Every structure is written in structure tokens, then in C-alpha cells.
Amino acid sequence: MKKILVLILISLLQPSYAFDREEHSIVSLYKKINPAIVSVDSHIHHGISCGTGCIIDKSGIILTSAHVIGSGKNIIVTMSNGQNYDAKIYKRFDKNEDIVLLKIPAIQNLKTVKFGDSEKIKVGQKVLAIGNPFGFNGTLTQGIISRIDYVKNRIQTDAAINPGSSGGPLLNKHGEIIGINQAIFNPDDNISNIGIGFAIPINVVKEYMQGSTHKEL
């Protein structure tokens, strides 16, 4: 009887904010990955284009969406700690895919993200997205892979993606990039997010990066 009372007392004294296993995994993953996610601001002729980027190499190489950069020359990268750096375009690829590489100074202890394998993804698996929607830096959202378009090479997800999220990572449960967030289905001109977002499969990105279709600047 005493043992039962002790167990009941212990359970009552446990904090109500204790995470379950899945929550703990997501919290830990975000803490690990977010320092490698940056915001990207490109000064274009009619204003500022805002997006997200992923640090993929400790030398300061950042992967992002080409449409975020546009024709901008003055590109500012903001780290998760708020530190700003001038970035230059490191590699532009041909117009078939919406990707570009940027370069910032190789500062100490740069965190990086790892590539996954988008050939192994399945409809229904859980995914995470980190980005800067509407300037809210370091925003984490969760969803599933809703559809895979093998013809257009696009991953469809219901994880919330909004303006400013372009160039950010779509991650699997291991924190590996399986796609680069690119666009949303937008029938009402950004009035609402209806849960249909698209990402470029990371294997497509890897093929372009390893191929000879790029121009180094």
C-alpha cells in the first residue's frame, strides 16, 4: 500500500510540462539545427526580397532559393544569433532549378546541416520546416509529406510554408535535409496558407551541385 502511495505521489509531483519522447526529439533537433539556418535579404530594384538559407559547409557556403536573390547585388545574411554578414553569390545554376549558393566569411564554429536522401521519402512521413516566414526568424513548423510529384520533381507538404520560408530546409526526423522549400499554392494572393507547399527534392539539388551546369562567380 505504501509503495502505491509513493508512486501516486511521484506522479503528482512530476512537472506538467514534461515532454513526451517525440516532443523531446523535436525540441532537441531544433536546438541542433536552427543555428545552421539563416535569413537572407537581397536588395532588389523594387525593394527587399526575403528568404531563408541553410549553411552546408563550414567554409561559409549557404544553399538557398535563386528567386530569393533575384538580380540583387547587396545580399545580407543574418545568423540565428542576430549577427549580420555580407554575402556574395558563389555559384549560380542554370534556370531549370531554383537554387543558388552564397558565401559568407568562414567564421569560427559555423554549424551546418546534413543532406538526406529524397529517394527514400514516403507519402505520410513526418517532416519539419524551419524558415523566416514574414520575418519571424527561426520558425519551426511540422507536417507530413502529402504527395510526391515525380514528373515535376516536387515534394508536396502540409507543413506551414509562407513568404520568407523559401530556401529553407524540409527535414526528416533525423534532421537531414530532404528538400528545399520553394513555394506554396497561392490561390488568394497570400491572404491565407491553405496547407499546400512545395519543396525541391534534395537529390535534385545534389545532382546540380555535383554536375557541370553551374557557373562560379
PDB file of C-alpha atoms in Angstrom:
ATOM      1  CA  MET A   1       0.000   0.000   0.000  1.00  0.00           C
ATOM      2  CA  LYS A   2       2.825   2.375   0.891  1.00  0.00           C
ATOM      3  CA  LYS A   3       4.548   1.619  -2.409  1.00  0.00           C
ATOM      4  CA  ILE A   4       1.365   2.512  -4.331  1.00  0.00           C
ATOM      5  CA  LEU A   5       1.019   5.786  -2.415  1.00  0.00           C
ATOM      6  CA  VAL A   6       4.642   6.673  -3.142  1.00  0.00           C
ATOM      7  CA  LEU A   7       4.143   6.037  -6.866  1.00  0.00           C
ATOM      8  CA  ILE A   8       0.995   8.179  -6.893  1.00  0.00           C
ATOM      9  CA  LEU A   9       2.824  10.975  -5.063  1.00  0.00           C
ATOM     10  CA  ILE A  10       5.744  10.838  -7.511  1.00  0.00           C
ATOM     11  CA  SER A  11       3.401  11.055 -10.481  1.00  0.00           C
ATOM     12  CA  LEU A  12       1.601  14.030  -8.958  1.00  0.00           C
ATOM     13  CA  LEU A  13       4.870  15.834  -8.294  1.00  0.00           C
ATOM     14  CA  GLN A  14       6.167  15.427 -11.871  1.00  0.00           C
ATOM     15  CA  PRO A  15       6.011  18.743 -13.754  1.00  0.00           C
ATOM     16  CA  SER A  16       3.108  19.102 -16.185  1.00  0.00           C
ATOM     17  CA  TYR A  17       5.491  20.482 -18.824  1.00  0.00           C
ATOM     18  CA  ALA A  18       7.453  17.238 -19.170  1.00  0.00           C
ATOM     19  CA  PHE A  19       7.938  16.330 -22.838  1.00  0.00           C
ATOM     20  CA  ASP A  20       6.990  13.003 -24.312  1.00  0.00           C
ATOM     21  CA  ARG A  21       9.557  11.164 -26.412  1.00  0.00           C
ATOM     22  CA  GLU A  22       8.507  12.706 -29.741  1.00  0.00           C
ATOM     23  CA  GLU A  23       8.401  16.239 -28.332  1.00  0.00           C
ATOM     24  CA  HIS A  24      11.823  15.825 -26.766  1.00  0.00           C
ATOM     25  CA  SER A  25      13.194  14.622 -30.099  1.00  0.00           C
ATOM     26  CA  ILE A  26      11.784  17.641 -31.956  1.00  0.00           C
ATOM     27  CA  VAL A  27      12.984  20.113 -29.317  1.00  0.00           C
ATOM     28  CA  SER A  28      16.495  18.614 -29.425  1.00  0.00           C
ATOM     29  CA  LEU A  29      16.542  18.566 -33.220  1.00  0.00           C
ATOM     30  CA  TYR A  30      15.511  22.230 -33.425  1.00  0.00           C
ATOM     31  CA  LYS A  31      18.184  23.237 -30.918  1.00  0.00           C
ATOM     32  CA  LYS A  32      20.777  21.421 -33.007  1.00  0.00           C
ATOM     33  CA  ILE A  33      19.655  22.536 -36.484  1.00  0.00           C
ATOM     34  CA  ASN A  34      18.468  26.130 -36.024  1.00  0.00           C
ATOM     35  CA  PRO A  35      21.995  27.645 -35.664  1.00  0.00           C
ATOM     36  CA  ALA A  36      22.660  26.434 -39.234  1.00  0.00           C
ATOM     37  CA  ILE A  37      19.575  28.202 -40.619  1.00  0.00           C
ATOM     38  CA  VAL A  38      19.904  31.837 -41.703  1.00  0.00           C
ATOM     39  CA  SER A  39      17.690  34.568 -43.056  1.00  0.00           C
ATOM     40  CA  VAL A  40      18.599  36.025 -46.445  1.00  0.00           C
ATOM     41  CA  ASP A  41      17.761  39.589 -47.534  1.00  0.00           C
ATOM     42  CA  SER A  42      18.512  40.610 -51.107  1.00  0.00           C
ATOM     43  CA  HIS A  43      18.213  44.260 -52.122  1.00  0.00           C
ATOM     44  CA  ILE A  44      16.487  44.265 -55.500  1.00  0.00           C
ATOM     45  CA  HIS A  45      15.364  47.179 -57.661  1.00  0.00           C
ATOM     46  CA  HIS A  46      11.874  47.429 -56.147  1.00  0.00           C
ATOM     47  CA  GLY A  47      12.656  46.635 -52.501  1.00  0.00           C
ATOM     48  CA  ILE A  48      13.980  43.754 -50.429  1.00  0.00           C
ATOM     49  CA  SER A  49      13.446  40.090 -51.193  1.00  0.00           C
ATOM     50  CA  CYS A  50      13.468  37.959 -48.033  1.00  0.00           C
ATOM     51  CA  GLY A  51      14.042  34.240 -47.646  1.00  0.00           C
ATOM     52  CA  THR A  52      15.849  31.511 -45.767  1.00  0.00           C
ATOM     53  CA  GLY A  53      19.114  29.634 -46.267  1.00  0.00           C
ATOM     54  CA  CYS A  54      20.976  26.591 -44.940  1.00  0.00           C
ATOM     55  CA  ILE A  55      24.680  26.550 -44.078  1.00  0.00           C
ATOM     56  CA  ILE A  56      26.002  23.426 -45.794  1.00  0.00           C
ATOM     57  CA  ASP A  57      29.756  23.863 -45.346  1.00  0.00           C
ATOM     58  CA  LYS A  58      31.931  25.279 -42.554  1.00  0.00           C
ATOM     59  CA  SER A  59      33.715  27.465 -45.112  1.00  0.00           C
ATOM     60  CA  GLY A  60      30.551  29.613 -45.155  1.00  0.00           C
ATOM     61  CA  ILE A  61      28.632  28.110 -48.090  1.00  0.00           C
ATOM     62  CA  ILE A  62      24.870  28.673 -47.906  1.00  0.00           C
ATOM     63  CA  LEU A  63      22.196  26.989 -50.006  1.00  0.00           C
ATOM     64  CA  THR A  64      19.049  28.991 -50.783  1.00  0.00           C
ATOM     65  CA  SER A  65      16.462  29.642 -53.493  1.00  0.00           C
ATOM     66  CA  ALA A  66      17.567  31.613 -56.534  1.00  0.00           C
ATOM     67  CA  HIS A  67      14.290  33.533 -56.682  1.00  0.00           C
ATOM     68  CA  VAL A  68      15.058  34.962 -53.235  1.00  0.00           C
ATOM     69  CA  ILE A  69      18.256  36.512 -54.573  1.00  0.00           C
ATOM     70  CA  GLY A  70      16.855  37.620 -57.928  1.00  0.00           C
ATOM     71  CA  SER A  71      19.093  40.227 -59.513  1.00  0.00           C
ATOM     72  CA  GLY A  72      20.102  41.677 -56.149  1.00  0.00           C
ATOM     73  CA  LYS A  73      23.717  42.628 -55.551  1.00  0.00           C
ATOM     74  CA  ASN A  74      23.609  43.647 -51.889  1.00  0.00           C
ATOM     75  CA  ILE A  75      22.855  40.413 -50.002  1.00  0.00           C
ATOM     76  CA  ILE A  76      22.709  40.277 -46.203  1.00  0.00           C
ATOM     77  CA  VAL A  77      22.718  37.017 -44.259  1.00  0.00           C
ATOM     78  CA  THR A  78      21.509  37.049 -40.651  1.00  0.00           C
ATOM     79  CA  MET A  79      22.509  34.218 -38.340  1.00  0.00           C
ATOM     80  CA  SER A  80      20.231  32.732 -35.682  1.00  0.00           C
ATOM     81  CA  ASN A  81      22.076  34.830 -33.060  1.00  0.00           C
ATOM     82  CA  GLY A  82      21.277  38.047 -34.942  1.00  0.00           C
ATOM     83  CA  GLN A  83      24.762  38.602 -36.380  1.00  0.00           C
ATOM     84  CA  ASN A  84      24.751  40.024 -39.919  1.00  0.00           C
ATOM     85  CA  TYR A  85      27.197  39.247 -42.731  1.00  0.00           C
ATOM     86  CA  ASP A  86      27.576  40.453 -46.289  1.00  0.00           C
ATOM     87  CA  ALA A  87      27.209  37.546 -48.690  1.00  0.00           C
ATOM     88  CA  LYS A  88      28.287  37.097 -52.273  1.00  0.00           C
ATOM     89  CA  ILE A  89      26.896  34.777 -54.919  1.00  0.00           C
ATOM     90  CA  TYR A  90      29.209  31.765 -55.004  1.00  0.00           C
ATOM     91  CA  LYS A  91      27.517  29.635 -57.665  1.00  0.00           C
ATOM     92  CA  ARG A  92      24.529  30.157 -59.914  1.00  0.00           C
ATOM     93  CA  PHE A  93      22.994  27.175 -61.666  1.00  0.00           C
ATOM     94  CA  ASP A  94      21.023  27.080 -64.884  1.00  0.00           C
ATOM     95  CA  LYS A  95      17.374  28.104 -64.899  1.00  0.00           C
ATOM     96  CA  ASN A  96      15.945  24.598 -64.629  1.00  0.00           C
ATOM     97  CA  GLU A  97      16.170  24.601 -60.839  1.00  0.00           C
ATOM     98  CA  ASP A  98      15.574  27.373 -58.327  1.00  0.00           C
ATOM     99  CA  ILE A  99      18.804  27.055 -56.327  1.00  0.00           C
ATOM    100  CA  VAL A 100      21.873  29.174 -55.677  1.00  0.00           C
ATOM    101  CA  LEU A 101      24.908  29.045 -53.388  1.00  0.00           C
ATOM    102  CA  LEU A 102      26.046  32.033 -51.333  1.00  0.00           C
ATOM    103  CA  LYS A 103      29.306  32.598 -49.463  1.00  0.00           C
ATOM    104  CA  ILE A 104      29.926  34.391 -46.176  1.00  0.00           C
ATOM    105  CA  PRO A 105      33.219  34.681 -44.250  1.00  0.00           C
ATOM    106  CA  ALA A 106      34.294  31.418 -42.604  1.00  0.00           C
ATOM    107  CA  ILE A 107      33.679  32.446 -39.012  1.00  0.00           C
ATOM    108  CA  GLN A 108      34.505  30.163 -36.084  1.00  0.00           C
ATOM    109  CA  ASN A 109      32.189  27.293 -35.102  1.00  0.00           C
ATOM    110  CA  LEU A 110      29.780  27.533 -38.032  1.00  0.00           C
ATOM    111  CA  LYS A 111      27.034  24.948 -37.666  1.00  0.00           C
ATOM    112  CA  THR A 112      25.994  23.013 -40.771  1.00  0.00           C
ATOM    113  CA  VAL A 113      23.128  20.812 -41.895  1.00  0.00           C
ATOM    114  CA  LYS A 114      23.416  17.380 -43.493  1.00  0.00           C
ATOM    115  CA  PHE A 115      21.838  16.190 -46.710  1.00  0.00           C
ATOM    116  CA  GLY A 116      19.452  13.270 -46.581  1.00  0.00           C
ATOM    117  CA  ASP A 117      18.221  11.019 -49.387  1.00  0.00           C
ATOM    118  CA  SER A 118      14.993  12.147 -51.039  1.00  0.00           C
ATOM    119  CA  GLU A 119      14.769   8.837 -52.930  1.00  0.00           C
ATOM    120  CA  LYS A 120      13.763   7.204 -49.648  1.00  0.00           C
ATOM    121  CA  ILE A 121      10.920   9.547 -48.694  1.00  0.00           C
ATOM    122  CA  LYS A 122       7.341   8.295 -48.464  1.00  0.00           C
ATOM    123  CA  VAL A 123       3.938   9.967 -48.519  1.00  0.00           C
ATOM    124  CA  GLY A 124       2.724  10.186 -44.937  1.00  0.00           C
ATOM    125  CA  GLN A 125       6.091  10.517 -43.201  1.00  0.00           C
ATOM    126  CA  LYS A 126       6.508  13.373 -40.751  1.00  0.00           C
ATOM    127  CA  VAL A 127       8.606  16.364 -41.766  1.00  0.00           C
ATOM    128  CA  LEU A 128       9.777  19.631 -40.222  1.00  0.00           C
ATOM    129  CA  ALA A 129      10.382  23.010 -41.852  1.00  0.00           C
ATOM    130  CA  ILE A 130      12.473  25.869 -40.458  1.00  0.00           C
ATOM    131  CA  GLY A 131      12.306  29.305 -42.022  1.00  0.00           C
ATOM    132  CA  ASN A 132      11.674  33.013 -41.656  1.00  0.00           C
ATOM    133  CA  PRO A 133       8.038  33.495 -42.699  1.00  0.00           C
ATOM    134  CA  PHE A 134       7.111  37.186 -42.800  1.00  0.00           C
ATOM    135  CA  GLY A 135      10.363  37.927 -40.957  1.00  0.00           C
ATOM    136  CA  PHE A 136       9.655  35.674 -37.959  1.00  0.00           C
ATOM    137  CA  ASN A 137      13.150  34.200 -37.823  1.00  0.00           C
ATOM    138  CA  GLY A 138      13.687  30.598 -36.793  1.00  0.00           C
ATOM    139  CA  THR A 139      10.074  29.500 -37.153  1.00  0.00           C
ATOM    140  CA  LEU A 140       9.561  25.741 -36.861  1.00  0.00           C
ATOM    141  CA  THR A 141       6.553  24.004 -38.389  1.00  0.00           C
ATOM    142  CA  GLN A 142       5.605  20.345 -38.625  1.00  0.00           C
ATOM    143  CA  GLY A 143       3.582  18.288 -41.071  1.00  0.00           C
ATOM    144  CA  ILE A 144       3.741  15.314 -43.375  1.00  0.00           C
ATOM    145  CA  ILE A 145       4.706  14.618 -46.953  1.00  0.00           C
ATOM    146  CA  SER A 146       1.358  14.937 -48.695  1.00  0.00           C
ATOM    147  CA  ARG A 147       2.358  13.971 -52.212  1.00  0.00           C
ATOM    148  CA  ILE A 148       5.438  13.358 -54.356  1.00  0.00           C
ATOM    149  CA  ASP A 149       5.369  14.697 -57.911  1.00  0.00           C
ATOM    150  CA  TYR A 150       7.915  12.575 -59.740  1.00  0.00           C
ATOM    151  CA  VAL A 151       7.267  14.348 -63.053  1.00  0.00           C
ATOM    152  CA  LYS A 152       7.934  17.893 -61.811  1.00  0.00           C
ATOM    153  CA  ASN A 153      10.399  16.801 -59.102  1.00  0.00           C
ATOM    154  CA  ARG A 154       8.484  18.404 -56.251  1.00  0.00           C
ATOM    155  CA  ILE A 155       7.690  17.279 -52.713  1.00  0.00           C
ATOM    156  CA  GLN A 156       4.284  18.459 -51.507  1.00  0.00           C
ATOM    157  CA  THR A 157       3.828  19.034 -47.772  1.00  0.00           C
ATOM    158  CA  ASP A 158       1.265  20.473 -45.365  1.00  0.00           C
ATOM    159  CA  ALA A 159       3.989  21.813 -43.046  1.00  0.00           C
ATOM    160  CA  ALA A 160       3.308  25.556 -42.972  1.00  0.00           C
ATOM    161  CA  ILE A 161       5.410  27.413 -45.557  1.00  0.00           C
ATOM    162  CA  ASN A 162       4.858  31.132 -46.078  1.00  0.00           C
ATOM    163  CA  PRO A 163       6.581  34.060 -47.813  1.00  0.00           C
ATOM    164  CA  GLY A 164      10.085  34.253 -46.337  1.00  0.00           C
ATOM    165  CA  SER A 165      10.368  30.467 -45.984  1.00  0.00           C
ATOM    166  CA  SER A 166      11.778  29.965 -49.498  1.00  0.00           C
ATOM    167  CA  GLY A 167      15.247  28.432 -49.440  1.00  0.00           C
ATOM    168  CA  GLY A 168      14.752  26.864 -46.029  1.00  0.00           C
ATOM    169  CA  PRO A 169      15.044  23.158 -45.293  1.00  0.00           C
ATOM    170  CA  LEU A 170      12.412  20.461 -45.273  1.00  0.00           C
ATOM    171  CA  LEU A 171      13.792  17.978 -42.735  1.00  0.00           C
ATOM    172  CA  ASN A 172      13.197  14.354 -41.826  1.00  0.00           C
ATOM    173  CA  LYS A 173      13.046  13.136 -38.226  1.00  0.00           C
ATOM    174  CA  HIS A 174      16.833  12.752 -38.184  1.00  0.00           C
ATOM    175  CA  GLY A 175      17.379  16.432 -39.004  1.00  0.00           C
ATOM    176  CA  GLU A 176      18.577  15.709 -42.539  1.00  0.00           C
ATOM    177  CA  ILE A 177      17.529  17.940 -45.442  1.00  0.00           C
ATOM    178  CA  ILE A 178      15.231  16.060 -47.792  1.00  0.00           C
ATOM    179  CA  GLY A 179      14.074  19.157 -49.686  1.00  0.00           C
ATOM    180  CA  ILE A 180      14.491  22.900 -50.150  1.00  0.00           C
ATOM    181  CA  ASN A 181      11.246  24.764 -49.559  1.00  0.00           C
ATOM    182  CA  GLN A 182      10.305  26.716 -52.640  1.00  0.00           C
ATOM    183  CA  ALA A 183       6.673  27.782 -52.971  1.00  0.00           C
ATOM    184  CA  ILE A 184       3.078  27.481 -51.811  1.00  0.00           C
ATOM    185  CA  PHE A 185      -0.131  27.003 -53.728  1.00  0.00           C
ATOM    186  CA  ASN A 186      -1.453  30.538 -53.557  1.00  0.00           C
ATOM    187  CA  PRO A 187      -4.976  30.985 -54.963  1.00  0.00           C
ATOM    188  CA  ASP A 188      -5.794  34.072 -52.895  1.00  0.00           C
ATOM    189  CA  ASP A 189      -2.600  36.153 -53.190  1.00  0.00           C
ATOM    190  CA  ASN A 190      -1.077  35.416 -49.771  1.00  0.00           C
ATOM    191  CA  ILE A 191      -4.283  36.015 -47.814  1.00  0.00           C
ATOM    192  CA  SER A 192      -4.088  32.548 -46.288  1.00  0.00           C
ATOM    193  CA  ASN A 193      -1.964  29.432 -46.098  1.00  0.00           C
ATOM    194  CA  ILE A 194      -4.079  26.507 -47.262  1.00  0.00           C
ATOM    195  CA  GLY A 195      -1.580  23.790 -46.415  1.00  0.00           C
ATOM    196  CA  ILE A 196      -0.132  23.068 -49.833  1.00  0.00           C
ATOM    197  CA  GLY A 197       3.580  23.791 -50.024  1.00  0.00           C
ATOM    198  CA  PHE A 198       6.306  22.536 -52.325  1.00  0.00           C
ATOM    199  CA  ALA A 199       9.990  21.695 -51.929  1.00  0.00           C
ATOM    200  CA  ILE A 200      12.717  20.698 -54.385  1.00  0.00           C
ATOM    201  CA  PRO A 201      13.959  17.161 -53.550  1.00  0.00           C
ATOM    202  CA  ILE A 202      17.454  17.350 -52.114  1.00  0.00           C
ATOM    203  CA  ASN A 203      18.749  14.681 -54.508  1.00  0.00           C
ATOM    204  CA  VAL A 204      17.900  17.005 -57.398  1.00  0.00           C
ATOM    205  CA  VAL A 205      19.875  19.745 -55.650  1.00  0.00           C
ATOM    206  CA  LYS A 206      22.821  17.399 -55.100  1.00  0.00           C
ATOM    207  CA  GLU A 207      22.857  16.454 -58.783  1.00  0.00           C
ATOM    208  CA  TYR A 208      23.103  20.111 -59.787  1.00  0.00           C
ATOM    209  CA  MET A 209      25.801  20.824 -57.225  1.00  0.00           C
ATOM    210  CA  GLN A 210      27.880  17.851 -58.363  1.00  0.00           C
ATOM    211  CA  GLY A 211      27.322  18.436 -62.069  1.00  0.00           C
ATOM    212  CA  SER A 212      28.848  20.843 -64.521  1.00  0.00           C
ATOM    213  CA  THR A 213      25.793  23.026 -65.060  1.00  0.00           C
ATOM    214  CA  HIS A 214      26.907  25.755 -62.652  1.00  0.00           C
ATOM    215  CA  LYS A 215      28.757  28.992 -63.042  1.00  0.00           C
ATOM    216  CA  GLU A 216      31.134  30.049 -60.291  1.00  0.00           C
ATOM    217  CA  LEU A 217      31.270  33.799 -59.706  1.00  0.00           C
TER     218      LEU A 217
END
